[in-house]
mmCIF file of N, CA, C and O in Angstrom:
data_model
loop_
_atom_site.group_PDB
_atom_site.id
_atom_site.type_symbol
_atom_site.label_atom_id
_atom_site.label_comp_id
_atom_site.label_asym_id
_atom_site.label_seq_id
_atom_site.Cartn_x
_atom_site.Cartn_y
_atom_site.Cartn_z
ATOM 1 N N MET S 97 -67.576 116.567 74.424
ATOM 2 C CA MET S 97 -66.992 117.637 73.662
ATOM 3 C C MET S 97 -66.348 117.067 72.414
ATOM 4 O O MET S 97 -65.633 116.091 72.464
ATOM 5 N N ASN S 98 -66.598 117.674 71.307
ATOM 6 C CA ASN S 98 -66.002 117.253 70.059
ATOM 7 C C ASN S 98 -64.857 118.199 69.729
ATOM 8 O O ASN S 98 -65.059 119.259 69.146
ATOM 9 N N ALA S 99 -63.649 117.842 70.116
ATOM 10 C CA ALA S 99 -62.499 118.723 69.960
ATOM 11 C C ALA S 99 -62.060 118.874 68.508
ATOM 12 O O ALA S 99 -61.237 119.721 68.210
ATOM 13 N N THR S 100 -62.597 118.069 67.625
ATOM 14 C CA THR S 100 -62.192 118.187 66.231
ATOM 15 C C THR S 100 -63.164 119.036 65.427
ATOM 16 O O THR S 100 -62.965 119.259 64.255
ATOM 17 N N GLN S 101 -64.208 119.507 66.055
ATOM 18 C CA GLN S 101 -65.196 120.326 65.355
ATOM 19 C C GLN S 101 -64.580 121.672 64.986
ATOM 20 O O GLN S 101 -63.896 122.295 65.769
ATOM 21 N N THR S 102 -64.832 122.128 63.770
ATOM 22 C CA THR S 102 -64.396 123.447 63.341
ATOM 23 C C THR S 102 -65.636 124.304 63.142
ATOM 24 O O THR S 102 -66.547 123.919 62.424
ATOM 25 N N ARG S 103 -65.648 125.447 63.763
ATOM 26 C CA ARG S 103 -66.798 126.326 63.688
ATOM 27 C C ARG S 103 -66.513 127.490 62.773
ATOM 28 O O ARG S 103 -65.447 128.075 62.811
ATOM 29 N N GLU S 104 -67.499 127.841 61.993
ATOM 30 C CA GLU S 104 -67.408 129.042 61.179
ATOM 31 C C GLU S 104 -67.908 130.236 61.985
ATOM 32 O O GLU S 104 -67.376 131.324 61.889
ATOM 33 N N VAL S 105 -68.951 130.023 62.758
ATOM 34 C CA VAL S 105 -69.536 131.086 63.565
ATOM 35 C C VAL S 105 -69.937 130.504 64.911
ATOM 36 O O VAL S 105 -70.498 129.417 64.978
ATOM 37 N N ALA S 106 -69.617 131.230 65.959
ATOM 38 C CA ALA S 106 -70.022 130.794 67.298
ATOM 39 C C ALA S 106 -70.535 132.018 68.046
ATOM 40 O O ALA S 106 -69.804 132.966 68.255
ATOM 41 N N THR S 107 -71.784 131.982 68.403
ATOM 42 C CA THR S 107 -72.358 133.076 69.172
ATOM 43 C C THR S 107 -73.204 132.509 70.294
ATOM 44 O O THR S 107 -73.705 131.390 70.199
ATOM 45 N N ALA S 108 -73.338 133.291 71.329
ATOM 46 C CA ALA S 108 -74.187 132.883 72.440
ATOM 47 C C ALA S 108 -74.633 134.119 73.196
ATOM 48 O O ALA S 108 -73.863 135.053 73.371
ATOM 49 N N ALA S 109 -75.860 134.104 73.608
ATOM 50 C CA ALA S 109 -76.373 135.146 74.484
ATOM 51 C C ALA S 109 -76.377 134.573 75.884
ATOM 52 O O ALA S 109 -77.102 133.628 76.162
ATOM 53 N N VAL S 110 -75.536 135.108 76.752
ATOM 54 C CA VAL S 110 -75.393 134.578 78.097
ATOM 55 C C VAL S 110 -75.910 135.608 79.097
ATOM 56 O O VAL S 110 -75.477 136.759 79.097
ATOM 57 N N ASP S 111 -76.832 135.185 79.930
ATOM 58 C CA ASP S 111 -77.335 136.026 81.008
ATOM 59 C C ASP S 111 -76.407 135.813 82.205
ATOM 60 O O ASP S 111 -76.555 134.840 82.960
ATOM 61 N N ILE S 112 -75.440 136.696 82.341
ATOM 62 C CA ILE S 112 -74.418 136.520 83.369
ATOM 63 C C ILE S 112 -75.029 136.507 84.765
ATOM 64 O O ILE S 112 -74.611 135.722 85.624
ATOM 65 N N SER S 113 -76.043 137.317 85.000
ATOM 66 C CA SER S 113 -76.659 137.309 86.332
ATOM 67 C C SER S 113 -77.285 135.948 86.638
ATOM 68 O O SER S 113 -77.251 135.483 87.784
ATOM 69 N N ALA S 114 -77.813 135.275 85.625
ATOM 70 C CA ALA S 114 -78.381 133.942 85.829
ATOM 71 C C ALA S 114 -77.266 132.919 86.093
ATOM 72 O O ALA S 114 -77.426 132.018 86.927
ATOM 73 N N VAL S 115 -76.137 133.069 85.404
ATOM 74 C CA VAL S 115 -75.000 132.168 85.635
ATOM 75 C C VAL S 115 -74.505 132.337 87.067
ATOM 76 O O VAL S 115 -74.266 131.356 87.777
ATOM 77 N N VAL S 116 -74.364 133.585 87.506
ATOM 78 C CA VAL S 116 -73.892 133.859 88.868
ATOM 79 C C VAL S 116 -74.865 133.280 89.896
ATOM 80 O O VAL S 116 -74.453 132.631 90.863
ATOM 81 N N ALA S 117 -76.151 133.474 89.681
ATOM 82 C CA ALA S 117 -77.155 132.950 90.612
ATOM 83 C C ALA S 117 -77.124 131.431 90.656
ATOM 84 O O ALA S 117 -77.185 130.825 91.734
ATOM 85 N N ARG S 118 -77.018 130.800 89.516
ATOM 86 C CA ARG S 118 -77.009 129.327 89.463
ATOM 87 C C ARG S 118 -75.718 128.772 90.070
ATOM 88 O O ARG S 118 -75.740 127.752 90.772
ATOM 89 N N ALA S 119 -74.593 129.433 89.813
ATOM 90 C CA ALA S 119 -73.320 128.988 90.384
ATOM 91 C C ALA S 119 -73.378 129.031 91.909
ATOM 92 O O ALA S 119 -72.820 128.159 92.576
ATOM 93 N N ARG S 120 -74.056 130.028 92.439
ATOM 94 C CA ARG S 120 -74.209 130.154 93.893
ATOM 95 C C ARG S 120 -74.883 128.913 94.469
ATOM 96 O O ARG S 120 -74.549 128.475 95.579
ATOM 97 N N ASP S 121 -75.813 128.318 93.708
ATOM 98 C CA ASP S 121 -76.487 127.099 94.164
ATOM 99 C C ASP S 121 -75.505 125.953 94.400
ATOM 100 O O ASP S 121 -75.802 125.017 95.145
ATOM 101 N N PHE S 122 -74.343 126.010 93.757
ATOM 102 C CA PHE S 122 -73.334 124.960 93.884
ATOM 103 C C PHE S 122 -72.149 125.396 94.741
ATOM 104 O O PHE S 122 -71.113 124.732 94.755
ATOM 105 N N GLY S 123 -72.282 126.526 95.429
ATOM 106 C CA GLY S 123 -71.226 126.990 96.328
ATOM 107 C C GLY S 123 -70.153 127.831 95.666
ATOM 108 O O GLY S 123 -69.135 128.121 96.288
ATOM 109 N N PHE S 124 -70.359 128.241 94.425
ATOM 110 C CA PHE S 124 -69.387 129.071 93.725
ATOM 111 C C PHE S 124 -69.798 130.529 93.789
ATOM 112 O O PHE S 124 -70.980 130.851 93.752
ATOM 113 N N ARG S 125 -68.818 131.405 93.873
ATOM 114 C CA ARG S 125 -69.065 132.836 93.758
ATOM 115 C C ARG S 125 -67.908 133.451 92.988
ATOM 116 O O ARG S 125 -66.797 132.907 92.979
ATOM 117 N N LEU S 126 -68.168 134.568 92.326
ATOM 118 C CA LEU S 126 -67.099 135.271 91.645
ATOM 119 C C LEU S 126 -66.140 135.800 92.702
ATOM 120 O O LEU S 126 -66.565 136.407 93.689
ATOM 121 N N GLY S 127 -64.854 135.532 92.511
ATOM 122 C CA GLY S 127 -63.868 135.885 93.522
ATOM 123 C C GLY S 127 -63.447 137.336 93.473
ATOM 124 O O GLY S 127 -63.335 137.928 92.406
ATOM 125 N N THR S 128 -63.216 137.896 94.650
ATOM 126 C CA THR S 128 -62.581 139.202 94.736
ATOM 127 C C THR S 128 -61.104 139.025 94.369
ATOM 128 O O THR S 128 -60.593 137.888 94.302
ATOM 129 N N TYR S 129 -60.406 140.118 94.206
ATOM 130 C CA TYR S 129 -58.980 140.019 93.881
ATOM 131 C C TYR S 129 -58.229 139.245 94.959
ATOM 132 O O TYR S 129 -57.421 138.366 94.643
ATOM 133 N N GLU S 130 -58.502 139.546 96.217
ATOM 134 C CA GLU S 130 -57.817 138.849 97.316
ATOM 135 C C GLU S 130 -58.165 137.359 97.329
ATOM 136 O O GLU S 130 -57.305 136.511 97.591
ATOM 137 N N GLU S 131 -59.430 137.026 97.046
ATOM 138 C CA GLU S 131 -59.827 135.617 96.991
ATOM 139 C C GLU S 131 -59.151 134.909 95.816
ATOM 140 O O GLU S 131 -58.764 133.741 95.932
ATOM 141 N N LEU S 132 -58.995 135.615 94.708
ATOM 142 C CA LEU S 132 -58.300 135.006 93.563
ATOM 143 C C LEU S 132 -56.843 134.751 93.903
ATOM 144 O O LEU S 132 -56.293 133.700 93.526
ATOM 145 N N LYS S 133 -56.208 135.671 94.605
ATOM 146 C CA LYS S 133 -54.817 135.445 95.028
ATOM 147 C C LYS S 133 -54.721 134.183 95.872
ATOM 148 O O LYS S 133 -53.833 133.346 95.668
ATOM 149 N N ALA S 134 -55.641 134.038 96.819
ATOM 150 C CA ALA S 134 -55.632 132.858 97.688
ATOM 151 C C ALA S 134 -55.908 131.593 96.881
ATOM 152 O O ALA S 134 -55.253 130.559 97.086
ATOM 153 N N GLY S 135 -56.868 131.639 95.976
ATOM 154 C CA GLY S 135 -57.210 130.474 95.166
ATOM 155 C C GLY S 135 -56.093 130.055 94.238
ATOM 156 O O GLY S 135 -55.805 128.864 94.093
ATOM 157 N N VAL S 136 -55.454 131.020 93.608
ATOM 158 C CA VAL S 136 -54.335 130.708 92.712
ATOM 159 C C VAL S 136 -53.185 130.111 93.508
ATOM 160 O O VAL S 136 -52.582 129.106 93.097
ATOM 161 N N ALA S 137 -52.868 130.684 94.664
ATOM 162 C CA ALA S 137 -51.783 130.134 95.494
ATOM 163 C C ALA S 137 -52.078 128.694 95.885
ATOM 164 O O ALA S 137 -51.206 127.824 95.809
ATOM 165 N N LEU S 138 -53.310 128.428 96.279
ATOM 166 C CA LEU S 138 -53.710 127.071 96.655
ATOM 167 C C LEU S 138 -53.592 126.121 95.474
ATOM 168 O O LEU S 138 -53.018 125.028 95.588
ATOM 169 N N ALA S 139 -54.127 126.525 94.331
ATOM 170 C CA ALA S 139 -54.086 125.663 93.137
ATOM 171 C C ALA S 139 -52.652 125.381 92.714
ATOM 172 O O ALA S 139 -52.311 124.243 92.374
ATOM 173 N N GLU S 140 -51.803 126.407 92.719
ATOM 174 C CA GLU S 140 -50.412 126.204 92.310
ATOM 175 C C GLU S 140 -49.691 125.265 93.256
ATOM 176 O O GLU S 140 -48.891 124.421 92.817
ATOM 177 N N GLU S 141 -49.990 125.359 94.547
ATOM 178 C CA GLU S 141 -49.376 124.448 95.516
ATOM 179 C C GLU S 141 -49.846 123.015 95.283
ATOM 180 O O GLU S 141 -49.048 122.076 95.266
ATOM 181 N N LEU S 142 -51.140 122.838 95.085
ATOM 182 C CA LEU S 142 -51.688 121.494 94.886
ATOM 183 C C LEU S 142 -51.212 120.865 93.580
ATOM 184 O O LEU S 142 -50.970 119.659 93.513
ATOM 185 N N MET S 143 -51.099 121.667 92.538
ATOM 186 C CA MET S 143 -50.710 121.142 91.221
ATOM 187 C C MET S 143 -49.207 121.156 90.988
ATOM 188 O O MET S 143 -48.719 120.591 90.017
ATOM 189 N N ASN S 144 -48.471 121.841 91.882
ATOM 190 C CA ASN S 144 -47.035 122.008 91.697
ATOM 191 C C ASN S 144 -46.744 122.571 90.304
ATOM 192 O O ASN S 144 -45.874 122.087 89.585
ATOM 193 N N SER S 145 -47.529 123.582 89.944
ATOM 194 C CA SER S 145 -47.440 124.182 88.618
ATOM 195 C C SER S 145 -47.966 125.608 88.695
ATOM 196 O O SER S 145 -48.759 125.931 89.584
ATOM 197 N N LYS S 146 -47.540 126.450 87.778
ATOM 198 C CA LYS S 146 -47.988 127.837 87.765
ATOM 199 C C LYS S 146 -49.270 127.978 86.951
ATOM 200 O O LYS S 146 -49.454 127.320 85.938
ATOM 201 N N LEU S 147 -50.152 128.861 87.420
ATOM 202 C CA LEU S 147 -51.329 129.273 86.669
ATOM 203 C C LEU S 147 -51.046 130.638 86.068
ATOM 204 O O LEU S 147 -49.971 131.201 86.267
ATOM 205 N N ALA S 148 -52.027 131.176 85.398
ATOM 206 C CA ALA S 148 -51.918 132.541 84.908
ATOM 207 C C ALA S 148 -51.776 133.477 86.101
ATOM 208 O O ALA S 148 -52.277 133.197 87.189
ATOM 209 N N PRO S 149 -51.105 134.603 85.911
ATOM 210 C CA PRO S 149 -50.997 135.568 87.019
ATOM 211 C C PRO S 149 -52.375 136.070 87.454
ATOM 212 O O PRO S 149 -53.308 136.165 86.638
ATOM 213 N N VAL S 150 -52.500 136.390 88.725
ATOM 214 C CA VAL S 150 -53.775 136.849 89.264
ATOM 215 C C VAL S 150 -54.276 138.083 88.511
ATOM 216 O O VAL S 150 -55.472 138.198 88.244
ATOM 217 N N ASP S 151 -53.379 138.995 88.145
ATOM 218 C CA ASP S 151 -53.806 140.184 87.391
ATOM 219 C C ASP S 151 -54.460 139.791 86.075
ATOM 220 O O ASP S 151 -55.457 140.386 85.664
ATOM 221 N N SER S 152 -53.915 138.790 85.394
ATOM 222 C CA SER S 152 -54.496 138.321 84.129
ATOM 223 C C SER S 152 -55.860 137.686 84.359
ATOM 224 O O SER S 152 -56.805 137.926 83.610
ATOM 225 N N ILE S 153 -55.958 136.878 85.407
ATOM 226 C CA ILE S 153 -57.235 136.226 85.719
ATOM 227 C C ILE S 153 -58.287 137.279 86.059
ATOM 228 O O ILE S 153 -59.422 137.205 85.579
ATOM 229 N N ALA S 154 -57.908 138.269 86.862
ATOM 230 C CA ALA S 154 -58.850 139.332 87.227
ATOM 231 C C ALA S 154 -59.276 140.115 85.988
ATOM 232 O O ALA S 154 -60.455 140.468 85.844
ATOM 233 N N ARG S 155 -58.348 140.384 85.088
ATOM 234 C CA ARG S 155 -58.672 141.097 83.851
ATOM 235 C C ARG S 155 -59.640 140.281 82.993
ATOM 236 O O ARG S 155 -60.612 140.810 82.454
ATOM 237 N N MET S 156 -59.397 138.972 82.874
ATOM 238 C CA MET S 156 -60.305 138.113 82.113
ATOM 239 C C MET S 156 -61.690 138.104 82.755
ATOM 240 O O MET S 156 -62.706 138.148 82.063
ATOM 241 N N ASN S 157 -61.721 138.050 84.089
ATOM 242 C CA ASN S 157 -63.000 138.041 84.787
ATOM 243 C C ASN S 157 -63.747 139.358 84.586
ATOM 244 O O ASN S 157 -64.953 139.358 84.371
ATOM 245 N N ASP S 158 -63.020 140.469 84.628
ATOM 246 C CA ASP S 158 -63.651 141.769 84.375
ATOM 247 C C ASP S 158 -64.231 141.820 82.963
ATOM 248 O O ASP S 158 -65.305 142.373 82.743
ATOM 249 N N HIS S 159 -63.522 141.222 82.015
ATOM 250 C CA HIS S 159 -63.959 141.236 80.610
ATOM 251 C C HIS S 159 -65.189 140.346 80.387
ATOM 252 O O HIS S 159 -66.127 140.740 79.703
ATOM 253 N N THR S 160 -65.186 139.153 80.966
ATOM 254 C CA THR S 160 -66.269 138.200 80.703
ATOM 255 C C THR S 160 -67.394 138.267 81.735
ATOM 256 O O THR S 160 -68.534 137.905 81.433
ATOM 257 N N GLY S 161 -67.062 138.673 82.949
ATOM 258 C CA GLY S 161 -68.042 138.672 84.030
ATOM 259 C C GLY S 161 -68.324 137.299 84.591
ATOM 260 O O GLY S 161 -69.196 137.142 85.449
ATOM 261 N N MET S 162 -67.576 136.282 84.122
ATOM 262 C CA MET S 162 -67.863 134.914 84.587
ATOM 263 C C MET S 162 -66.677 133.969 84.402
ATOM 264 O O MET S 162 -66.822 132.846 83.973
ATOM 265 N N THR S 163 -65.494 134.422 84.765
ATOM 266 C CA THR S 163 -64.300 133.604 84.571
ATOM 267 C C THR S 163 -63.732 133.026 85.858
ATOM 268 O O THR S 163 -63.322 131.883 85.891
ATOM 269 N N ALA S 164 -63.692 133.808 86.927
ATOM 270 C CA ALA S 164 -62.941 133.420 88.116
ATOM 271 C C ALA S 164 -63.857 133.159 89.303
ATOM 272 O O ALA S 164 -64.348 134.075 89.945
ATOM 273 N N TRP S 165 -64.052 131.883 89.598
ATOM 274 C CA TRP S 165 -64.965 131.438 90.652
ATOM 275 C C TRP S 165 -64.166 130.845 91.805
ATOM 276 O O TRP S 165 -63.161 130.178 91.591
ATOM 277 N N VAL S 166 -64.647 131.076 93.027
ATOM 278 C CA VAL S 166 -64.025 130.473 94.200
ATOM 279 C C VAL S 166 -65.094 129.788 95.041
ATOM 280 O O VAL S 166 -66.289 130.055 94.893
ATOM 281 N N THR S 167 -64.625 128.921 95.920
ATOM 282 C CA THR S 167 -65.486 128.255 96.891
ATOM 283 C C THR S 167 -64.847 128.391 98.265
ATOM 284 O O THR S 167 -63.631 128.560 98.388
ATOM 285 N N GLY S 168 -65.685 128.280 99.293
ATOM 286 C CA GLY S 168 -65.194 128.278 100.666
ATOM 287 C C GLY S 168 -64.935 129.665 101.222
ATOM 288 O O GLY S 168 -64.787 130.632 100.494
ATOM 289 N N ASP S 169 -64.892 129.726 102.548
ATOM 290 C CA ASP S 169 -64.566 130.953 103.248
ATOM 291 C C ASP S 169 -63.860 130.573 104.535
ATOM 292 O O ASP S 169 -64.519 130.190 105.504
ATOM 293 N N PRO S 170 -62.534 130.582 104.553
ATOM 294 C CA PRO S 170 -61.637 131.094 103.532
ATOM 295 C C PRO S 170 -61.639 130.225 102.272
ATOM 296 O O PRO S 170 -62.127 129.094 102.282
ATOM 297 N N VAL S 171 -61.053 130.767 101.223
ATOM 298 C CA VAL S 171 -61.052 130.096 99.926
ATOM 299 C C VAL S 171 -60.423 128.715 100.033
ATOM 300 O O VAL S 171 -59.326 128.554 100.554
ATOM 301 N N GLU S 172 -61.175 127.719 99.516
ATOM 302 C CA GLU S 172 -60.672 126.340 99.499
ATOM 303 C C GLU S 172 -60.673 125.759 98.096
ATOM 304 O O GLU S 172 -60.316 124.605 97.911
ATOM 305 N N GLY S 173 -61.072 126.567 97.121
ATOM 306 C CA GLY S 173 -61.051 126.087 95.742
ATOM 307 C C GLY S 173 -61.218 127.233 94.764
ATOM 308 O O GLY S 173 -61.759 128.283 95.097
ATOM 309 N N ILE S 174 -60.708 127.033 93.557
ATOM 310 C CA ILE S 174 -60.827 128.020 92.488
ATOM 311 C C ILE S 174 -61.200 127.270 91.216
ATOM 312 O O ILE S 174 -60.738 126.145 90.982
ATOM 313 N N PHE S 175 -62.053 127.871 90.431
ATOM 314 C CA PHE S 175 -62.522 127.266 89.179
ATOM 315 C C PHE S 175 -62.486 128.354 88.130
ATOM 316 O O PHE S 175 -63.143 129.384 88.279
ATOM 317 N N LEU S 176 -61.703 128.155 87.077
ATOM 318 C CA LEU S 176 -61.532 129.174 86.042
ATOM 319 C C LEU S 176 -62.150 128.703 84.737
ATOM 320 O O LEU S 176 -61.876 127.588 84.283
ATOM 321 N N THR S 177 -62.987 129.534 84.163
ATOM 322 C CA THR S 177 -63.593 129.248 82.868
ATOM 323 C C THR S 177 -63.371 130.463 81.982
ATOM 324 O O THR S 177 -63.379 131.598 82.451
ATOM 325 N N LEU S 178 -63.163 130.228 80.706
ATOM 326 C CA LEU S 178 -62.960 131.346 79.789
ATOM 327 C C LEU S 178 -63.660 131.062 78.475
ATOM 328 O O LEU S 178 -63.200 130.238 77.686
ATOM 329 N N PRO S 179 -64.792 131.711 78.266
ATOM 330 C CA PRO S 179 -65.451 131.552 76.962
ATOM 331 C C PRO S 179 -64.574 132.180 75.886
ATOM 332 O O PRO S 179 -64.008 133.258 76.087
ATOM 333 N N LEU S 180 -64.436 131.488 74.787
ATOM 334 C CA LEU S 180 -63.555 131.954 73.710
ATOM 335 C C LEU S 180 -64.344 132.459 72.510
ATOM 336 O O LEU S 180 -65.401 131.937 72.184
ATOM 337 N N THR S 181 -63.790 133.451 71.857
ATOM 338 C CA THR S 181 -64.313 133.876 70.567
ATOM 339 C C THR S 181 -63.865 132.855 69.528
ATOM 340 O O THR S 181 -63.060 131.950 69.821
ATOM 341 N N VAL S 182 -64.334 133.007 68.312
ATOM 342 C CA VAL S 182 -63.887 132.124 67.226
ATOM 343 C C VAL S 182 -62.374 132.250 67.068
ATOM 344 O O VAL S 182 -61.669 131.243 66.913
ATOM 345 N N ALA S 183 -61.858 133.470 67.141
ATOM 346 C CA ALA S 183 -60.406 133.678 67.022
ATOM 347 C C ALA S 183 -59.669 133.003 68.176
ATOM 348 O O ALA S 183 -58.594 132.422 67.981
ATOM 349 N N GLY S 184 -60.239 133.067 69.389
ATOM 350 C CA GLY S 184 -59.617 132.408 70.534
ATOM 351 C C GLY S 184 -59.586 130.904 70.383
ATOM 352 O O GLY S 184 -58.593 130.245 70.698
ATOM 353 N N GLU S 185 -60.685 130.346 69.883
ATOM 354 C CA GLU S 185 -60.716 128.894 69.639
ATOM 355 C C GLU S 185 -59.671 128.497 68.605
ATOM 356 O O GLU S 185 -58.965 127.500 68.775
ATOM 357 N N GLU S 186 -59.540 129.291 67.559
ATOM 358 C CA GLU S 186 -58.536 128.994 66.529
ATOM 359 C C GLU S 186 -57.126 129.076 67.115
ATOM 360 O O GLU S 186 -56.274 128.250 66.789
ATOM 361 N N ALA S 187 -56.886 130.041 67.999
ATOM 362 C CA ALA S 187 -55.571 130.154 68.629
ATOM 363 C C ALA S 187 -55.263 128.925 69.478
ATOM 364 O O ALA S 187 -54.123 128.446 69.492
ATOM 365 N N VAL S 188 -56.270 128.383 70.178
ATOM 366 C CA VAL S 188 -56.065 127.149 70.937
ATOM 367 C C VAL S 188 -55.690 126.024 69.986
ATOM 368 O O VAL S 188 -54.754 125.261 70.215
ATOM 369 N N ARG S 189 -56.414 125.937 68.886
ATOM 370 C CA ARG S 189 -56.175 124.855 67.927
ATOM 371 C C ARG S 189 -54.800 124.946 67.263
ATOM 372 O O ARG S 189 -54.161 123.929 67.015
ATOM 373 N N ASN S 190 -54.340 126.175 66.970
ATOM 374 C CA ASN S 190 -53.069 126.291 66.248
ATOM 375 C C ASN S 190 -51.870 126.469 67.167
ATOM 376 O O ASN S 190 -50.741 126.612 66.715
ATOM 377 N N GLY S 191 -52.121 126.482 68.490
ATOM 378 C CA GLY S 191 -51.032 126.533 69.451
ATOM 379 C C GLY S 191 -50.544 127.930 69.797
ATOM 380 O O GLY S 191 -49.592 128.075 70.552
ATOM 381 N N SER S 192 -51.183 128.973 69.288
ATOM 382 C CA SER S 192 -50.729 130.330 69.575
ATOM 383 C C SER S 192 -51.418 130.953 70.794
ATOM 384 O O SER S 192 -51.079 132.057 71.199
ATOM 385 N N TYR S 193 -52.378 130.246 71.365
ATOM 386 C CA TYR S 193 -53.117 130.762 72.526
ATOM 387 C C TYR S 193 -52.208 130.822 73.742
ATOM 388 O O TYR S 193 -51.481 129.893 74.025
ATOM 389 N N SER S 194 -52.274 131.929 74.468
ATOM 390 C CA SER S 194 -51.503 132.091 75.694
ATOM 391 C C SER S 194 -52.467 132.176 76.877
ATOM 392 O O SER S 194 -53.100 133.219 77.070
ATOM 393 N N PRO S 195 -52.596 131.119 77.669
ATOM 394 C CA PRO S 195 -53.528 131.143 78.786
ATOM 395 C C PRO S 195 -53.260 132.277 79.780
ATOM 396 O O PRO S 195 -54.167 132.780 80.399
ATOM 397 N N ALA S 196 -52.021 132.674 79.918
ATOM 398 C CA ALA S 196 -51.692 133.730 80.856
ATOM 399 C C ALA S 196 -52.066 135.108 80.349
ATOM 400 O O ALA S 196 -52.179 136.051 81.109
ATOM 401 N N ASP S 197 -52.283 135.231 79.056
ATOM 402 C CA ASP S 197 -52.621 136.530 78.473
ATOM 403 C C ASP S 197 -53.402 136.339 77.174
ATOM 404 O O ASP S 197 -52.892 136.576 76.092
ATOM 405 N N PRO S 198 -54.659 135.890 77.312
ATOM 406 C CA PRO S 198 -55.419 135.591 76.098
ATOM 407 C C PRO S 198 -55.799 136.832 75.303
ATOM 408 O O PRO S 198 -55.812 137.908 75.812
#
C-alpha cells in the first residue's frame, strides 16, 4: 500500500455477491446484528480498546454491503472493512475521519 499516494479520482465496480461468495471460501460471512455484538465484544476484550459502536458498524455494513464480517459459530472473530470515497480518504489523511461515525 502506498499511503502517500494522492488520488484525484477513485472508482470501482464491486460485485458484492461475488465478494460475499469468495469470503465464504475463507470462513467469513456477513454478520447479523447479534453476531456483530458478539464480535465487537470479543475484539474489545482482546484489544483492551473500544471499537465503533455496533449500531455504527451495522449502518456502515447496510450502506456498503461488505463491511462487517464474522467467523465461527459461535462468533470467534470479526473483520471490519470500509471502502472509502475520495472524501473519506481525504478525511483519513487530514485527521478529520471518525471511525465510529464515518
